[in-house]
């Protein structure tokens, strides 16, 4: 039986609409807005998807004078970066009893780990003691598998910070929360504010302060916003620092792994490189130096996206694999490997993907990672991440329907790459390569790999890299952009995105729960209360909500949601059609492409309301 719905939520949309204007999605913070550029990304061919992603990424570097928002290249951002770099330098100069801690949840925590590892590695190479530590909500298991619920726990955030900095007299704490929203990070910042004699808090995120999340945090007297307000006061005396430029909405609404992750990497690398250069080569930390370094990352975007066709071909190959229920494997070497593990792990919460859909493998696996808690396999990680795991678990069943992507650079052992490529080629011709090199490098094994692969993307970087920025950082950002494009595009082609919304997201923490409820409102036009009701029915798989369910807290809801597939599509079909949960489930089974199922319901609904 169908019910009548209002469809006002699905408004006609203007791609020229400016996300910076005051009336554009006024109730949402920038990090949750939908990007006008990508409104039709779900229907676009691969080459247009790449172009849209490029345009969205380019928004990061737009400089608009007099605009409502601070931007990456704004004066205030550069000044704050300088000050934080000076604090890092002080710790490098006098590391005794001092520590720098980077922390975050999900992608932000993974980047905290990535940046910490890189910086410490560089220090050890110079025989300097490591001064940096990382925290990721959910512990090391969350590094390469989706663990979204620890994000809601401010106490565990504060305790983990206390533990890592035990006995230290001076701690520079850098909390990363792209949406200025994670309670885990709020708990840590609040802890810093309570112990100002030891901790200097820095917050990195991509919303203006007044858009920080203001929802009460169970068991706490503070909200993210109240913490930010206190930090703003302290920032006037340089006792706290806020680095929060707006980047423009994400290409897929709320998917902060994309621009949010890239900008986190850029900002923190700029800080650490400047401090490093100041300490080891006596290069002063200057405003112009910081700005110039930031701008050079803009060139990475240009070089990467200059290969639109190649990226689109990879996206299509990966999309075809996912469409027929097969997988995509990233096989990588060296430091690029970490990025491939990160990209693969993010597909689960973003697109409701299975861990087998997109998997990353890096040389020796955990042994190469230097993470705090050691072997992740022993900690119950979903699957192995070493090449040996690939050879053992995946290679025997590999077919032409799977896509294999080799990711390597000139500084890796290219003979090793060729060896593995030969083995993969025996099983599938659907093998591709992405290779970074500097101008003038020639490696003969590379030609062989080229011949084995059905496509190769060769990025050639100019020798004249700006002194302040290592080539490695360029290759890393370029690889991140490319992998984000391939995995996002492949899921779009699989029908996991509706307009520019992740329609099949997992509802495993409070942020995702509220995002899901908002999406249901937008797509169904129903009021919030009805949408939340439908969401709960889908989570608990019932047609009638019991008193018990209604009185449960959000933690119980998000915990239960972990076990249910296609929660949001299910709730939406129920809302639009009046179907029972079972009927909606069978409807979704008949139309496994989520976008098509949703569109069919929306079409029926429009016809039905029109005929009344
Ligand atoms: C986003 C990703 C998430 C976020 C995490 C932290 O694409 O799937 O895991 O990184 O929720 O978000 P935030 O806003 O605190 O950095």
Coordinates of C-alpha atoms and ligand atoms in Angstrom, one line a residue:
X1 CA 0.0 0.0 0.0
X2 CA 1.4 3.4 -0.9
X3 CA 1.1 6.5 1.2
X4 CA 1.1 10.0 0.0
X5 CA 4.3 11.9 0.5
X6 CA 5.4 15.4 -0.2
X7 CA 8.3 15.6 -2.5
X8 CA 9.4 19.1 -1.7
X9 CA 12.7 17.7 -0.3
X10 CA 13.8 17.0 -3.9
X11 CA 14.2 20.4 -5.2
X12 CA 15.3 21.5 -8.6
X13 CA 19.0 22.3 -8.3
X14 CA 21.2 24.9 -9.9
X15 CA 24.8 23.8 -10.5
X16 CA 25.8 27.4 -10.5
X17 CA 24.6 27.9 -7.0
X18 CA 27.3 29.2 -4.8
X19 CA 27.9 27.2 -1.6
X20 CA 29.3 30.3 0.1
X21 CA 26.1 32.3 -0.2
X22 CA 24.2 32.7 3.1
X23 CA 21.1 31.0 1.9
X24 CA 22.8 27.9 0.6
X25 CA 21.8 25.0 2.9
X26 CA 21.8 27.4 5.8
X27 CA 21.3 24.8 8.6
X28 CA 24.3 22.8 7.6
X29 CA 28.0 23.2 8.4
X30 CA 30.2 23.4 5.2
X31 CA 31.5 19.9 5.8
X32 CA 28.0 18.4 5.6
X33 CA 26.7 20.5 2.7
X34 CA 26.1 19.0 -0.8
X35 CA 28.4 20.4 -3.4
X36 CA 26.6 22.1 -6.4
X37 CA 29.3 20.8 -8.7
X38 CA 28.5 17.2 -8.1
X39 CA 24.8 17.2 -7.9
X40 CA 24.5 14.9 -10.9
X41 CA 27.6 12.9 -10.3
X42 CA 25.6 9.7 -9.9
X43 CA 24.6 9.8 -13.6
X44 CA 27.9 11.0 -15.0
X45 CA 30.3 9.0 -17.1
X46 CA 33.7 8.3 -15.6
X47 CA 35.5 11.1 -17.4
X48 CA 33.0 13.7 -16.1
X49 CA 33.2 12.2 -12.6
X50 CA 37.0 12.8 -12.7
X51 CA 36.4 16.4 -13.9
X52 CA 33.9 17.1 -11.1
X53 CA 36.3 15.7 -8.5
X54 CA 39.0 17.9 -9.9
X55 CA 36.8 21.0 -9.7
X56 CA 35.8 20.1 -6.1
X57 CA 39.5 19.6 -5.1
X58 CA 40.4 22.9 -6.8
X59 CA 38.0 24.7 -4.4
X60 CA 40.5 24.0 -1.6
X61 CA 42.9 26.5 -3.1
X62 CA 40.4 29.2 -4.2
X63 CA 41.4 32.6 -2.8
X64 CA 38.3 34.8 -2.4
X65 CA 38.9 38.2 -0.8
X66 CA 36.2 39.4 1.5
X67 CA 34.5 36.0 1.4
X68 CA 32.5 34.7 4.4
X69 CA 34.9 31.9 5.1
X70 CA 38.5 31.6 5.9
X71 CA 40.3 29.5 3.2
X72 CA 43.4 27.4 3.1
X73 CA 45.5 30.3 1.8
X74 CA 44.0 32.9 4.1
X75 CA 46.2 35.2 6.0
X76 CA 45.0 34.0 9.4
X77 CA 45.5 30.3 8.5
X78 CA 49.1 31.0 7.4
X79 CA 49.8 32.9 10.6
X80 CA 48.4 30.1 12.8
X81 CA 50.5 27.6 10.9
X82 CA 53.6 29.7 11.5
X83 CA 52.9 29.8 15.3
X84 CA 52.3 26.1 15.5
X85 CA 55.4 25.4 13.5
X86 CA 57.4 27.4 16.0
X87 CA 56.0 25.3 18.8
X88 CA 57.0 22.2 17.0
X89 CA 60.5 23.6 16.5
X90 CA 60.8 24.3 20.2
X91 CA 60.1 20.7 20.9
X92 CA 62.6 19.6 18.3
X93 CA 65.2 21.8 19.9
X94 CA 64.5 20.6 23.4
X95 CA 62.8 17.2 23.2
X96 CA 63.4 16.3 26.8
X97 CA 60.0 15.6 28.6
X98 CA 58.2 17.0 25.6
X99 CA 55.8 15.4 23.1
X100 CA 53.7 16.2 20.1
X101 CA 50.4 14.2 19.9
X102 CA 48.3 14.0 16.7
X103 CA 44.8 12.5 17.2
X104 CA 41.6 11.9 15.4
X105 CA 38.9 9.4 14.4
X106 CA 38.4 7.5 11.2
X107 CA 40.4 9.0 8.4
X108 CA 41.6 11.9 10.6
X109 CA 43.1 9.3 13.0
X110 CA 44.6 7.4 10.1
X111 CA 46.2 10.6 8.8
X112 CA 47.5 11.3 12.4
X113 CA 49.2 8.0 12.2
X114 CA 50.5 8.6 8.7
X115 CA 52.0 12.0 9.4
X116 CA 53.4 10.9 12.7
X117 CA 55.1 7.9 11.2
X118 CA 56.6 10.0 8.4
X119 CA 57.9 12.7 10.7
X120 CA 59.4 10.3 13.2
X121 CA 61.0 8.3 10.4
X122 CA 62.7 11.4 9.1
X123 CA 63.9 12.4 12.7
X124 CA 65.3 8.9 13.3
X125 CA 67.2 9.1 9.9
X126 CA 68.9 12.2 11.4
X127 CA 69.6 10.4 14.7
X128 CA 67.2 12.6 16.4
X129 CA 64.7 11.2 19.0
X130 CA 61.1 10.7 17.8
X131 CA 59.0 13.4 19.3
X132 CA 55.6 12.6 17.8
X133 CA 52.9 10.2 18.9
X134 CA 49.5 9.4 17.4
X135 CA 46.1 8.4 18.8
X136 CA 43.3 6.9 16.7
X137 CA 39.8 6.4 18.2
X138 CA 39.4 2.6 18.6
X139 CA 43.1 1.9 18.7
X140 CA 45.3 0.5 15.9
X141 CA 42.6 -1.9 14.7
X142 CA 40.9 1.3 13.4
X143 CA 43.9 2.1 11.2
X144 CA 42.9 -0.1 8.4
X145 CA 39.4 -1.3 9.3
X146 CA 36.3 0.7 9.8
X147 CA 35.7 1.4 13.5
X148 CA 33.3 4.3 13.7
X149 CA 31.7 4.0 17.1
X150 CA 34.7 4.9 19.3
X151 CA 34.3 8.4 17.7
X152 CA 31.5 9.0 20.2
X153 CA 33.5 8.4 23.3
X154 CA 35.0 11.6 24.8
X155 CA 36.2 9.8 28.0
X156 CA 38.3 7.3 26.1
X157 CA 39.7 10.2 24.1
X158 CA 40.8 12.1 27.2
X159 CA 42.2 8.9 28.8
X160 CA 44.2 7.9 25.8
X161 CA 45.7 11.3 25.7
X162 CA 46.5 11.2 29.4
X163 CA 48.2 7.8 28.9
X164 CA 50.3 8.6 25.9
X165 CA 51.6 11.8 27.6
X166 CA 52.2 10.4 31.0
X167 CA 55.2 12.1 32.7
X168 CA 55.6 14.7 30.0
X169 CA 56.0 18.3 31.0
X170 CA 55.2 19.9 27.7
X171 CA 52.7 18.5 25.2
X172 CA 51.6 20.0 21.9
X173 CA 48.3 18.3 21.2
X174 CA 46.9 18.5 17.6
X175 CA 43.3 17.3 17.5
X176 CA 41.9 16.7 14.0
X177 CA 38.2 16.7 13.4
X178 CA 37.2 17.8 9.9
X179 CA 33.6 18.5 10.9
X180 CA 34.6 20.0 14.3
X181 CA 32.3 17.3 15.5
X182 CA 34.0 14.2 17.0
X183 CA 33.2 13.8 20.8
X184 CA 36.4 11.8 21.1
X185 CA 38.5 14.8 20.0
X186 CA 36.3 17.2 22.0
X187 CA 37.1 15.1 25.2
X188 CA 40.8 15.5 24.4
X189 CA 40.7 19.2 23.8
X190 CA 38.7 19.7 27.0
X191 CA 41.4 17.6 28.9
X192 CA 44.1 20.0 27.5
X193 CA 42.1 23.0 28.6
X194 CA 41.9 21.6 32.1
X195 CA 45.7 21.2 32.2
X196 CA 47.1 24.3 30.5
X197 CA 50.4 24.1 32.3
X198 CA 51.3 21.0 30.3
X199 CA 49.1 21.0 27.2
X200 CA 48.8 23.4 24.3
X201 CA 45.8 22.4 22.2
X202 CA 45.6 22.9 18.4
X203 CA 42.5 22.1 16.5
X204 CA 42.5 21.3 12.8
X205 CA 39.1 21.1 11.1
X206 CA 37.2 22.6 8.1
X207 CA 34.2 24.5 9.4
X208 CA 34.1 28.0 10.9
X209 CA 34.0 27.9 14.7
X210 CA 30.3 28.9 14.9
X211 CA 29.5 25.7 12.9
X212 CA 31.2 23.4 15.4
X213 CA 28.8 20.7 16.6
X214 CA 26.6 21.8 19.5
X215 CA 24.8 18.6 20.3
X216 CA 25.1 17.6 23.9
X217 CA 27.6 14.8 24.5
X218 CA 26.1 12.2 26.9
X219 CA 27.8 12.4 30.3
X220 CA 29.7 15.7 29.5
X221 CA 29.2 19.3 30.4
X222 CA 30.8 20.5 27.2
X223 CA 30.0 20.3 23.5
X224 CA 32.4 20.5 20.7
X225 CA 31.3 24.1 20.2
X226 CA 31.8 25.1 23.8
X227 CA 35.3 23.7 23.7
X228 CA 36.0 25.6 20.5
X229 CA 34.6 28.8 22.0
X230 CA 37.1 28.5 24.9
X231 CA 39.9 27.8 22.5
X232 CA 39.1 30.9 20.6
X233 CA 39.5 33.0 23.7
X234 CA 42.9 31.3 24.5
X235 CA 43.9 31.7 20.9
X236 CA 44.1 35.5 21.4
X237 CA 46.9 34.9 23.8
X238 CA 48.4 32.1 21.7
X239 CA 47.7 29.5 24.3
X240 CA 45.6 27.5 21.9
X241 CA 45.4 27.4 18.1
X242 CA 42.6 27.0 15.6
X243 CA 43.3 26.0 12.1
X244 CA 39.9 25.8 10.4
X245 CA 39.7 27.0 6.8
X246 CA 36.6 26.1 4.8
X247 CA 37.3 23.8 1.8
X248 CA 33.9 23.9 0.2
X249 CA 31.5 20.9 0.5
X250 CA 32.9 17.4 -0.2
X251 CA 32.2 15.9 -3.7
X252 CA 30.1 13.2 -1.9
X253 CA 28.3 15.0 0.9
X254 CA 30.0 14.6 4.2
X255 CA 32.8 12.3 2.8
X256 CA 35.6 14.1 4.7
X257 CA 38.1 11.5 3.7
X258 CA 38.4 13.4 0.5
X259 CA 39.1 17.1 0.7
X260 CA 39.2 17.0 4.5
X261 CA 41.8 14.3 4.5
X262 CA 43.9 16.0 1.8
X263 CA 43.8 19.3 3.5
X264 CA 44.8 17.7 6.9
X265 CA 47.8 16.2 5.2
X266 CA 48.7 19.4 3.5
X267 CA 48.4 21.6 6.6
X268 CA 50.3 19.3 9.0
X269 CA 53.0 18.6 6.5
X270 CA 53.5 22.3 6.0
X271 CA 53.8 22.8 9.8
X272 CA 56.2 19.9 10.3
X273 CA 58.4 20.6 7.2
X274 CA 58.7 24.3 8.3
X275 CA 59.7 23.2 11.9
X276 CA 62.1 20.6 10.5
X277 CA 63.8 23.0 8.2
X278 CA 64.1 25.6 10.9
X279 CA 65.7 23.2 13.3
X280 CA 68.0 21.2 11.0
X281 CA 68.9 23.7 8.3
X282 CA 68.3 27.0 10.1
X283 CA 65.7 28.1 7.6
X284 CA 63.5 30.6 9.4
X285 CA 59.8 30.0 9.6
X286 CA 58.2 32.8 7.5
X287 CA 54.8 33.7 6.4
X288 CA 55.8 33.7 2.7
X289 CA 57.6 30.3 3.1
X290 CA 54.4 28.8 4.6
X291 CA 52.2 30.2 1.8
X292 CA 54.5 29.2 -0.9
X293 CA 54.7 25.6 0.4
X294 CA 50.9 25.5 0.6
X295 CA 50.6 26.7 -3.0
X296 CA 53.0 24.0 -4.2
X297 CA 50.4 21.4 -3.2
X298 CA 48.0 23.1 -5.6
X299 CA 50.4 22.1 -8.4
X300 CA 50.1 18.5 -7.3
X301 CA 46.4 18.7 -8.1
X302 CA 47.2 20.0 -11.6
X303 CA 49.7 17.3 -12.3
X304 CA 47.5 14.5 -11.0
X305 CA 44.3 15.6 -12.8
X306 CA 46.2 16.3 -16.0
X307 CA 45.7 12.5 -16.5
X308 CA 41.9 12.6 -16.5
X309 CA 41.6 9.9 -19.2
X310 CA 43.8 7.5 -17.4
X311 CA 42.1 8.0 -14.1
X312 CA 38.7 7.6 -15.8
X313 CA 39.9 4.3 -17.3
X314 CA 40.9 3.0 -13.9
X315 CA 37.6 4.1 -12.4
X316 CA 35.7 2.3 -15.2
X317 CA 37.7 -0.9 -14.6
X318 CA 37.2 -0.8 -10.9
X319 CA 33.5 0.1 -11.4
X320 CA 33.0 -2.9 -13.7
X321 CA 34.5 -5.2 -11.1
X322 CA 32.3 -4.0 -8.4
X323 CA 29.2 -4.1 -10.6
X324 CA 29.7 -7.8 -11.2
X325 CA 30.3 -8.6 -7.5
X326 CA 34.1 -8.9 -7.9
X327 CA 36.9 -7.0 -6.2
X328 CA 39.6 -4.4 -6.7
X329 CA 43.0 -4.9 -5.2
X330 CA 45.6 -2.2 -4.6
X331 CA 49.1 -3.8 -4.5
X332 CA 51.6 -1.2 -3.3
X333 CA 55.1 -0.7 -2.1
X334 CA 56.7 1.6 0.4
X335 CA 55.0 4.7 1.8
X336 CA 52.4 4.8 -0.9
X337 CA 51.1 1.5 0.5
X338 CA 49.7 3.1 3.6
X339 CA 47.5 5.4 1.6
X340 CA 46.1 2.4 -0.3
X341 CA 45.2 0.6 2.9
X342 CA 43.6 3.8 4.2
X343 CA 41.6 4.3 1.0
X344 CA 40.3 0.7 0.9
X345 CA 39.3 0.7 4.6
X346 CA 37.1 3.9 4.1
X347 CA 34.8 2.2 1.6
X348 CA 32.9 0.3 4.2
X349 CA 31.4 3.2 6.2
X350 CA 31.1 5.4 3.2
X351 CA 29.4 3.1 0.7
X352 CA 28.3 0.1 2.9
X353 CA 31.0 -1.9 1.0
X354 CA 32.2 -5.3 2.0
X355 CA 35.9 -5.4 3.0
X356 CA 36.5 -7.7 0.0
X357 CA 35.2 -5.1 -2.5
X358 CA 38.3 -2.9 -2.3
X359 CA 41.4 -4.3 -0.6
X360 CA 44.8 -2.9 -0.1
X361 CA 48.1 -4.8 0.3
X362 CA 51.5 -3.4 1.2
X363 CA 54.8 -5.3 0.9
X364 CA 55.6 -6.9 4.3
X365 CA 52.3 -5.8 5.9
X366 CA 52.2 -4.8 9.5
X367 CA 56.0 -5.2 9.9
X368 CA 56.5 -2.2 7.7
X369 CA 54.0 0.0 9.5
X370 CA 55.6 0.7 12.9
X371 CA 52.2 1.1 14.5
X372 CA 52.1 1.1 18.3
X373 CA 50.2 -2.1 18.9
X374 CA 52.1 -4.3 16.5
X375 CA 50.6 -7.1 14.3
X376 CA 47.1 -6.1 13.4
X377 CA 46.2 -9.6 12.2
X378 CA 46.6 -10.8 15.8
X379 CA 44.2 -8.1 16.9
X380 CA 41.3 -9.5 14.9
X381 CA 41.7 -7.3 11.8
X382 CA 39.4 -8.4 9.0
X383 CA 42.1 -9.6 6.7
X384 CA 45.8 -9.7 6.1
X385 CA 47.4 -6.7 4.5
X386 CA 50.8 -8.1 3.3
X387 CA 51.6 -9.2 -0.2
X388 CA 51.9 -12.7 1.2
X389 CA 48.3 -12.5 2.2
X390 CA 47.4 -11.4 -1.3
X391 CA 49.3 -14.3 -2.8
X392 CA 47.7 -16.8 -0.4
X393 CA 44.1 -15.5 -0.1
X394 CA 43.3 -13.6 -3.3
X395 CA 45.6 -14.6 -6.2
X396 CA 44.4 -18.2 -6.5
X397 CA 40.8 -17.1 -7.2
X398 CA 41.6 -14.0 -9.3
X399 CA 39.9 -13.6 -12.6
X400 CA 39.7 -11.1 -15.4
X401 CA 36.7 -9.7 -13.6
X402 CA 38.8 -8.4 -10.7
X403 CA 40.8 -5.3 -11.1
X404 CA 44.4 -5.2 -9.8
X405 CA 46.2 -1.8 -9.4
X406 CA 49.9 -1.7 -8.9
X407 CA 51.1 1.4 -7.1
X408 CA 54.8 2.1 -6.9
X409 CA 57.4 4.8 -7.4
X410 CA 60.9 5.1 -8.6
X411 CA 62.2 4.7 -5.1
X412 CA 60.7 1.2 -4.7
X413 CA 62.3 -2.0 -5.7
X414 CA 61.0 -2.1 -9.2
X415 CA 62.2 -5.7 -9.8
X416 CA 60.0 -6.8 -7.0
X417 CA 57.1 -5.0 -8.6
X418 CA 57.8 -6.8 -11.9
X419 CA 58.0 -10.1 -10.1
X420 CA 54.6 -9.8 -8.5
X421 CA 53.1 -8.3 -11.7
X422 CA 54.2 -11.5 -13.6
X423 CA 52.3 -13.6 -11.1
X424 CA 49.2 -11.5 -11.3
X425 CA 49.3 -11.5 -15.1
X426 CA 49.1 -15.3 -15.2
X427 CA 45.6 -14.9 -13.6
X428 CA 44.2 -11.7 -15.0
X429 CA 44.8 -9.3 -17.8
X430 CA 42.9 -6.7 -15.9
X431 CA 46.0 -5.3 -14.3
X432 CA 46.9 -1.6 -14.2
X433 CA 49.8 0.4 -12.8
X434 CA 50.4 3.9 -11.4
X435 CA 54.0 4.9 -11.3
X436 CA 55.7 8.0 -9.9
X437 CA 59.1 9.1 -11.2
X438 CA 61.2 12.2 -11.5
X439 CA 62.1 13.7 -14.8
X440 CA 65.0 11.8 -16.4
X441 CA 64.7 8.5 -14.4
X442 CA 64.8 5.4 -16.4
X443 CA 64.3 1.9 -15.1
X444 CA 64.2 -1.0 -17.5
X445 CA 61.9 -3.2 -15.3
X446 CA 59.4 -0.5 -15.6
X447 CA 59.0 -1.2 -19.4
X448 CA 58.3 -4.9 -18.6
X449 CA 55.6 -3.9 -16.1
X450 CA 54.2 -1.6 -18.7
X451 CA 53.8 -4.4 -21.2
X452 CA 52.1 -6.7 -18.6
X453 CA 49.5 -4.1 -17.7
X454 CA 46.5 -3.1 -19.7
X455 CA 46.9 0.5 -18.7
X456 CA 49.7 2.5 -17.0
X457 CA 49.5 6.0 -15.5
X458 CA 53.0 7.4 -15.4
X459 CA 53.4 10.6 -13.3
X460 CA 56.6 12.4 -14.1
X461 CA 57.5 15.0 -11.5
X462 CA 59.9 17.9 -12.2
X463 CA 63.3 17.6 -10.6
X464 CA 63.0 21.2 -9.4
X465 CA 60.8 20.4 -6.5
X466 CA 60.4 23.4 -4.1
X467 CA 63.0 22.9 -1.4
X468 CA 60.5 23.1 1.3
X469 CA 58.5 20.2 0.0
X470 CA 59.7 16.6 -0.5
X471 CA 58.9 14.7 -3.6
X472 CA 57.5 12.0 -1.4
X473 CA 54.8 14.3 -0.1
X474 CA 53.8 15.2 -3.6
X475 CA 53.6 11.5 -4.7
X476 CA 51.6 10.8 -1.6
X477 CA 49.0 13.5 -2.1
X478 CA 48.8 12.6 -5.8
X479 CA 48.2 8.9 -4.9
X480 CA 45.6 9.8 -2.3
X481 CA 43.7 11.9 -4.9
X482 CA 43.9 9.2 -7.5
X483 CA 42.7 6.4 -5.1
X484 CA 39.9 8.5 -3.7
X485 CA 38.8 9.1 -7.3
X486 CA 39.0 5.4 -8.2
X487 CA 37.2 4.1 -5.2
X488 CA 34.6 6.8 -5.1
X489 CA 34.0 6.6 -8.9
X490 CA 33.7 2.8 -8.8
X491 CA 31.1 3.0 -6.1
X492 CA 29.2 5.7 -8.0
X493 CA 29.2 3.4 -11.1
X494 CA 28.0 0.6 -8.9
X495 CA 25.0 2.7 -7.9
X496 CA 26.0 3.4 -4.3
X497 CA 25.5 7.1 -4.6
X498 CA 22.2 9.0 -5.1
X499 CA 22.7 12.5 -6.5
X500 CA 25.8 13.3 -4.4
X501 CA 24.7 11.5 -1.3
X502 CA 26.1 8.3 0.1
X503 CA 22.8 6.5 0.2
X504 CA 24.1 3.2 1.6
X505 CA 26.2 4.6 4.4
X506 CA 26.7 2.7 7.7
X507 CA 24.9 4.2 10.6
X508 CA 27.5 3.4 13.2
X509 CA 28.0 6.6 15.2
X510 CA 26.0 9.6 16.2
X511 CA 27.2 11.8 13.3
X512 CA 26.3 9.1 10.8
X513 CA 22.9 8.6 12.5
X514 CA 22.0 12.3 12.2
X515 CA 23.3 12.4 8.6
X516 CA 21.1 9.4 7.7
X517 CA 18.1 11.0 9.3
X518 CA 18.7 14.2 7.4
X519 CA 19.1 12.3 4.1
X520 CA 15.8 10.5 4.6
X521 CA 14.1 13.9 5.3
X522 CA 15.6 15.4 2.2
X523 CA 14.7 12.5 -0.1
X524 CA 11.3 11.7 1.3
X525 CA 10.1 15.1 2.2
X526 CA 8.7 13.7 5.5
X527 CA 9.2 15.4 8.8
X528 CA 12.2 14.6 11.0
X529 CA 10.2 12.6 13.5
X530 CA 8.8 10.2 10.9
X531 CA 12.2 9.8 9.3
X532 CA 13.8 8.9 12.6
X533 CA 11.0 6.4 13.2
X534 CA 11.6 4.8 9.9
X535 CA 15.4 4.7 10.5
X536 CA 14.9 2.9 13.9
X537 CA 12.5 0.4 12.3
X538 CA 15.1 -0.4 9.7
X539 CA 17.8 -0.7 12.4
X540 CA 15.8 -3.0 14.6
X541 CA 14.0 -4.7 11.7
X542 CA 10.6 -4.2 13.0
X543 CA 7.3 -2.7 11.7
X544 CA 6.3 -1.2 15.0
X545 CA 8.6 0.4 17.5
X546 CA 8.4 -0.9 21.0
X547 CA 8.7 1.2 24.1
X548 CA 12.1 -0.5 24.7
X549 CA 13.5 0.6 21.4
X550 CA 12.2 4.2 21.7
X551 CA 13.8 4.6 25.1
X552 CA 17.1 3.2 24.1
X553 CA 19.9 5.7 23.7
X554 CA 21.8 6.5 20.5
X555 CA 24.7 4.3 21.4
X556 CA 22.4 1.3 21.4
X557 CA 20.9 2.3 18.1
X558 CA 24.2 2.8 16.4
X559 CA 25.5 -0.4 17.9
X560 CA 22.6 -2.4 16.6
X561 CA 22.9 -0.8 13.2
X562 CA 26.3 -2.4 12.7
X563 CA 24.7 -5.7 12.1
X564 CA 22.1 -4.6 9.5
X565 CA 22.8 -4.1 5.8
X566 CA 21.3 -1.3 3.7
X567 CA 19.7 0.5 6.7
X568 CA 19.1 3.8 4.9
X569 CA 17.8 2.4 1.7
X570 CA 15.4 0.2 3.7
X571 CA 14.1 3.1 5.7
X572 CA 13.7 5.2 2.6
X573 CA 11.7 2.5 0.7
X574 CA 9.5 2.1 3.8
X575 CA 8.9 5.8 4.0
X576 CA 8.1 6.2 0.3
X577 CA 6.0 3.2 -0.2
X578 CA 4.5 2.3 3.1
X579 CA 5.9 -1.3 2.7
X580 CA 6.7 -3.4 5.7
X581 CA 10.4 -4.0 6.5
X582 CA 10.1 -7.5 4.8
X583 CA 8.5 -6.1 1.7
X584 CA 11.1 -3.3 1.5
X585 CA 13.8 -5.9 1.9
X586 CA 12.5 -8.0 -1.0
X587 CA 12.1 -4.9 -3.1
X588 CA 15.7 -4.1 -2.5
X589 CA 16.8 -7.6 -3.3
X590 CA 15.0 -7.4 -6.6
X591 CA 16.7 -4.2 -7.4
X592 CA 20.2 -4.6 -5.9
X593 CA 21.5 -1.4 -7.4
X594 CA 20.6 1.0 -4.5
X595 CA 20.3 4.1 -6.6
X596 CA 17.9 2.4 -9.1
X597 CA 15.8 1.0 -6.2
X598 CA 15.5 4.5 -4.7
X599 CA 14.8 6.1 -8.0
X600 CA 12.1 3.6 -8.8
X601 CA 10.4 4.4 -5.5
X602 CA 10.7 8.1 -6.0
X603 CA 9.2 7.8 -9.5
X604 CA 6.3 5.7 -8.3
X605 CA 5.7 8.2 -5.5
X606 CA 5.7 11.2 -7.9
X607 CA 3.3 9.4 -10.3
X608 CA 1.1 8.5 -7.4
X609 CA 0.9 11.9 -5.9
X610 CA 0.4 13.4 -9.4
X611 CA -2.6 11.2 -10.1
X612 CA -4.4 12.3 -6.9
Ligands
LIG1 C1 35.0 10.3 6.4 C2 35.3 9.0 7.1 C3 35.2 9.0 8.7 C4 35.7 10.3 9.3 C5 35.5 10.3 10.8 C6 36.1 11.5 11.6 O1 35.0 10.1 5.1 O2 34.6 8.0 6.6 O3 35.8 7.9 9.1 O4 37.0 10.4 9.1 O5 34.1 10.2 11.1 O6 35.4 12.6 11.1 P1 36.0 14.1 11.6 O7 35.0 15.1 11.1 O8 36.0 14.0 13.1 O9 37.3 14.2 11.0

